[in-house]
Short mmCIF file of C-alpha atoms in Angstrom, two decimals:
data_model
loop_
_atom_site.label_atom_id
_atom_site.label_comp_id
_atom_site.label_asym_id
_atom_site.label_seq_id
_atom_site.Cartn_x
_atom_site.Cartn_y
_atom_site.Cartn_z
CA UNK A 23 114.81 22.16 99.58
CA UNK A 24 111.51 24.01 99.95
CA UNK A 25 109.77 25.47 96.90
CA UNK A 26 106.98 28.03 96.68
CA UNK A 27 104.92 29.02 93.65
CA UNK A 28 103.33 32.46 93.80
CA UNK A 29 100.68 33.34 91.24
CA UNK A 30 99.30 36.74 90.18
CA UNK A 31 97.43 38.31 87.27
CA UNK A 32 98.69 41.43 85.51
CA UNK A 33 97.28 43.69 82.78
CA UNK A 34 98.16 42.09 79.43
CA UNK A 35 98.64 45.51 77.84
CA UNK A 36 101.79 45.80 79.96
CA UNK A 37 103.66 43.61 77.45
CA UNK A 38 103.10 46.19 74.70
CA UNK A 39 104.82 49.01 76.60
CA UNK A 40 108.52 48.16 76.84
CA UNK A 41 109.42 51.05 79.13
CA UNK A 42 106.59 50.43 81.61
CA UNK A 43 107.26 46.70 81.51
CA UNK A 44 110.92 47.33 82.29
CA UNK A 45 109.98 49.39 85.35
CA UNK A 46 107.48 46.73 86.43
CA UNK A 47 110.01 43.91 86.14
CA UNK A 48 112.73 45.91 87.91
CA UNK A 49 110.37 46.46 90.84
CA UNK A 50 109.64 42.73 90.92
CA UNK A 51 113.32 41.84 90.84
CA UNK A 52 114.19 44.31 93.61
CA UNK A 53 111.39 43.08 95.89
CA UNK A 54 112.14 39.40 95.27
CA UNK A 55 115.85 39.98 95.87
CA UNK A 56 115.23 41.97 99.04
CA UNK A 57 112.96 39.38 100.61
CA UNK A 58 114.32 36.10 99.27
CA UNK A 59 117.79 36.39 97.71
CA UNK A 60 119.05 38.63 100.49
CA UNK A 61 122.68 38.13 99.51
CA UNK A 62 124.44 39.26 96.36
CA UNK A 63 122.85 37.85 93.21
CA UNK A 64 125.45 36.00 91.16
CA UNK A 65 123.29 35.63 88.07
CA UNK A 66 120.34 37.51 86.67
CA UNK A 67 119.10 37.13 83.12
CA UNK A 68 115.94 38.38 81.40
CA UNK A 69 114.11 37.39 78.24
CA UNK A 70 111.21 39.39 76.80
CA UNK A 71 108.83 38.87 73.89
CA UNK A 72 105.42 40.48 73.29
CA UNK A 73 103.99 37.13 72.14
CA UNK A 74 105.35 34.89 74.88
CA UNK A 75 105.90 37.28 77.82
CA UNK A 76 109.00 37.69 79.97
CA UNK A 77 111.27 35.60 82.17
CA UNK A 78 113.87 36.51 84.81
CA UNK A 79 116.18 34.06 86.58
CA UNK A 80 117.98 35.01 89.82
CA UNK A 81 120.53 32.99 91.79
CA UNK A 82 121.97 34.01 95.17
CA UNK A 83 125.76 34.13 95.20
CA UNK A 84 126.55 33.26 98.81
CA UNK A 85 126.22 29.48 99.23
CA UNK A 86 123.50 29.45 96.53
CA UNK A 87 120.85 28.89 99.20
CA UNK A 88 118.03 30.55 97.29
CA UNK A 89 116.93 31.18 93.73
CA UNK A 90 113.94 32.70 91.98
CA UNK A 91 112.34 32.39 88.56
CA UNK A 92 109.94 35.18 87.58
CA UNK A 93 107.74 34.54 84.54
CA UNK A 94 105.00 36.58 82.90
CA UNK A 95 102.95 34.98 80.11
CA UNK A 96 101.12 36.65 77.23
CA UNK A 97 97.86 35.64 78.97
CA UNK A 98 98.59 37.96 81.87
CA UNK A 99 99.72 35.26 84.28
CA UNK A 100 102.66 36.13 86.55
CA UNK A 101 104.35 33.27 88.41
CA UNK A 102 107.29 33.43 90.80
CA UNK A 103 109.06 30.16 91.65
CA UNK A 104 111.10 30.46 94.84
CA UNK A 105 113.51 27.85 96.16
CA UNK A 106 115.35 27.90 99.49
CA UNK A 107 117.51 25.39 101.34
CA UNK A 108 117.73 26.87 104.84
CA UNK A 109 115.60 28.75 107.41
CA UNK A 110 112.30 27.39 106.12
CA UNK A 111 110.09 28.93 108.86
CA UNK A 112 111.69 32.35 108.55
CA UNK A 113 111.37 32.21 104.77
CA UNK A 114 107.65 31.44 104.94
CA UNK A 115 106.98 34.78 106.64
CA UNK A 116 109.04 36.55 103.98
CA UNK A 117 106.93 34.91 101.27
CA UNK A 118 103.76 36.36 102.81
CA UNK A 119 105.36 39.81 102.93
CA UNK A 120 106.46 39.55 99.29
CA UNK A 121 103.01 38.51 98.15
CA UNK A 122 101.38 41.42 99.97
CA UNK A 123 103.84 43.86 98.42
CA UNK A 124 103.31 42.63 94.86
CA UNK A 125 99.54 42.92 95.24
CA UNK A 126 100.06 46.64 95.85
CA UNK A 127 101.45 47.12 92.31
CA UNK A 128 99.25 49.21 90.01
CA UNK A 129 99.35 46.76 87.10
CA UNK A 130 98.45 43.71 89.20
CA UNK A 131 94.82 42.57 88.81
CA UNK A 132 93.03 41.42 91.95
CA UNK A 133 90.75 38.41 91.59
CA UNK A 134 87.10 38.64 92.55
CA UNK A 135 87.25 35.39 94.51
CA UNK A 136 88.83 34.73 97.90
CA UNK A 137 92.56 34.08 97.72
CA UNK A 138 94.90 32.26 100.06
CA UNK A 139 97.77 34.22 101.58
CA UNK A 140 100.16 31.65 100.16
CA UNK A 141 100.03 28.02 99.09
CA UNK A 142 101.99 25.47 101.13
CA UNK A 143 105.55 24.86 100.05
CA UNK A 144 106.58 21.74 98.14
CA UNK A 145 109.51 19.74 99.51
CA UNK A 146 112.03 18.50 96.95
CA UNK A 147 115.26 16.54 97.05
CA UNK A 148 114.40 14.11 99.87
CA UNK A 149 115.27 10.42 99.66
CA UNK A 150 111.55 9.67 99.22
CA UNK A 151 108.48 11.56 98.07
CA UNK A 152 105.77 12.66 100.50
CA UNK A 153 103.30 13.20 97.67
CA UNK A 154 100.66 10.98 96.12
CA UNK A 155 98.51 11.66 93.06
CA UNK A 156 94.88 10.69 93.61
CA UNK A 157 92.56 9.12 91.04
CA UNK A 158 91.02 12.61 90.63
CA UNK A 159 94.46 13.90 89.57
CA UNK A 160 94.88 15.87 92.80
CA UNK A 161 98.12 16.09 94.76
CA UNK A 162 98.01 14.84 98.35
CA UNK A 163 100.86 15.37 100.82
CA UNK A 164 101.60 12.93 103.64
CA UNK A 165 103.47 13.76 106.84
CA UNK A 166 106.07 11.01 106.34
CA UNK A 167 109.41 11.57 108.05
CA UNK A 168 111.13 8.24 107.28
CA UNK A 169 111.13 5.36 104.81
CA UNK A 170 111.23 2.31 107.08
CA UNK A 171 111.20 -0.48 104.48
CA UNK A 172 111.40 -0.72 100.69
CA UNK A 173 111.47 -4.07 98.88
CA UNK A 174 110.35 -5.53 95.55
CA UNK A 175 108.79 -8.96 96.06
CA UNK A 176 107.95 -11.31 93.15
CA UNK A 177 104.41 -9.91 93.32
CA UNK A 178 104.59 -6.23 94.22
CA UNK A 179 106.59 -3.36 95.65
CA UNK A 180 106.37 -3.17 99.45
CA UNK A 181 107.06 0.07 101.27
CA UNK A 182 106.56 1.13 104.86
CA UNK A 183 106.66 4.83 105.68
CA UNK A 184 106.57 6.36 109.13
CA UNK A 185 103.90 9.01 109.61
CA UNK A 186 103.83 11.42 112.55
CA UNK A 187 100.04 11.13 112.67
CA UNK A 188 99.35 7.51 111.70
CA UNK A 189 102.50 5.62 112.71
CA UNK A 190 103.93 3.09 110.24
CA UNK A 191 101.96 2.94 106.96
CA UNK A 192 102.02 0.01 104.53
CA UNK A 193 102.04 0.76 100.79
CA UNK A 194 101.70 -1.97 98.17
CA UNK A 195 102.56 -0.82 94.63
CA UNK A 196 102.25 2.79 95.85
CA UNK A 197 98.73 2.26 97.23
CA UNK A 198 98.23 2.73 100.96
CA UNK A 199 96.74 -0.39 102.58
CA UNK A 200 96.80 0.15 106.32
CA UNK A 201 98.53 1.97 109.14
CA UNK A 202 99.22 1.42 112.82
CA UNK A 203 96.45 3.88 113.61
CA UNK A 204 93.99 1.41 112.03
CA UNK A 205 94.52 -1.05 114.90
CA UNK A 206 91.33 -0.11 116.86
CA UNK A 207 89.26 -0.60 113.69
CA UNK A 208 90.97 -3.91 112.93
CA UNK A 209 90.35 -5.13 116.47
CA UNK A 210 86.68 -4.12 116.24
CA UNK A 211 85.92 -5.92 112.95
CA UNK A 212 87.72 -9.08 114.08
CA UNK A 213 85.57 -9.48 117.16
CA UNK A 214 87.42 -7.42 119.76
CA UNK A 215 89.19 -10.49 121.11
CA UNK A 216 85.96 -12.48 121.50
CA UNK A 217 86.59 -14.68 118.44
CA UNK A 218 89.30 -17.33 118.45
CA UNK A 219 90.98 -17.53 115.03
CA UNK A 220 93.55 -20.16 115.94
CA UNK A 221 93.64 -23.04 113.44
CA UNK A 222 91.36 -21.17 111.03
CA UNK A 223 92.01 -19.79 107.56
CA UNK A 224 91.20 -16.09 107.28
CA UNK A 225 90.88 -14.58 103.80
#
């Protein structure tokens, strides 16, 4: 399953005007349904509070292949969580179209800094995670397409993932140690075949 998170800013005064807010949310729902939940929506519920904002949940009826959660906070933050199971590439273009359309709304506030068209999607539900949290608390995505080996030794967890770019990658306790693409570097620092290590202990 692929997930997208769209983020916008809206005028906070919108929450104080129930009628205008209703029109605003209805436009959001219609545009999200048209572009993402193209089929009949089996469920749609809305919650609204001036202090906390509003929330709308939508679920596509046919096969349940897509769903959307629209949330507006009292701070003026509008987020739209979109989830889809099929036609990932086609859906990505629809996301860009949806984002462009929402930015045309009168009550949406444009930022003064450069914005991306859309953030990359997040893949969920696989047998293994492609993501790693760095020491700086940033999220890094690998291009792994297979978990080759997974074993708990008496000393550590050993995993080998296959990467399209780096080949097989060795992880020890979730820390990457080396990959097949490191072979030229390994050969270089060990003497490029000019040093004979037979019968020697290498630490």
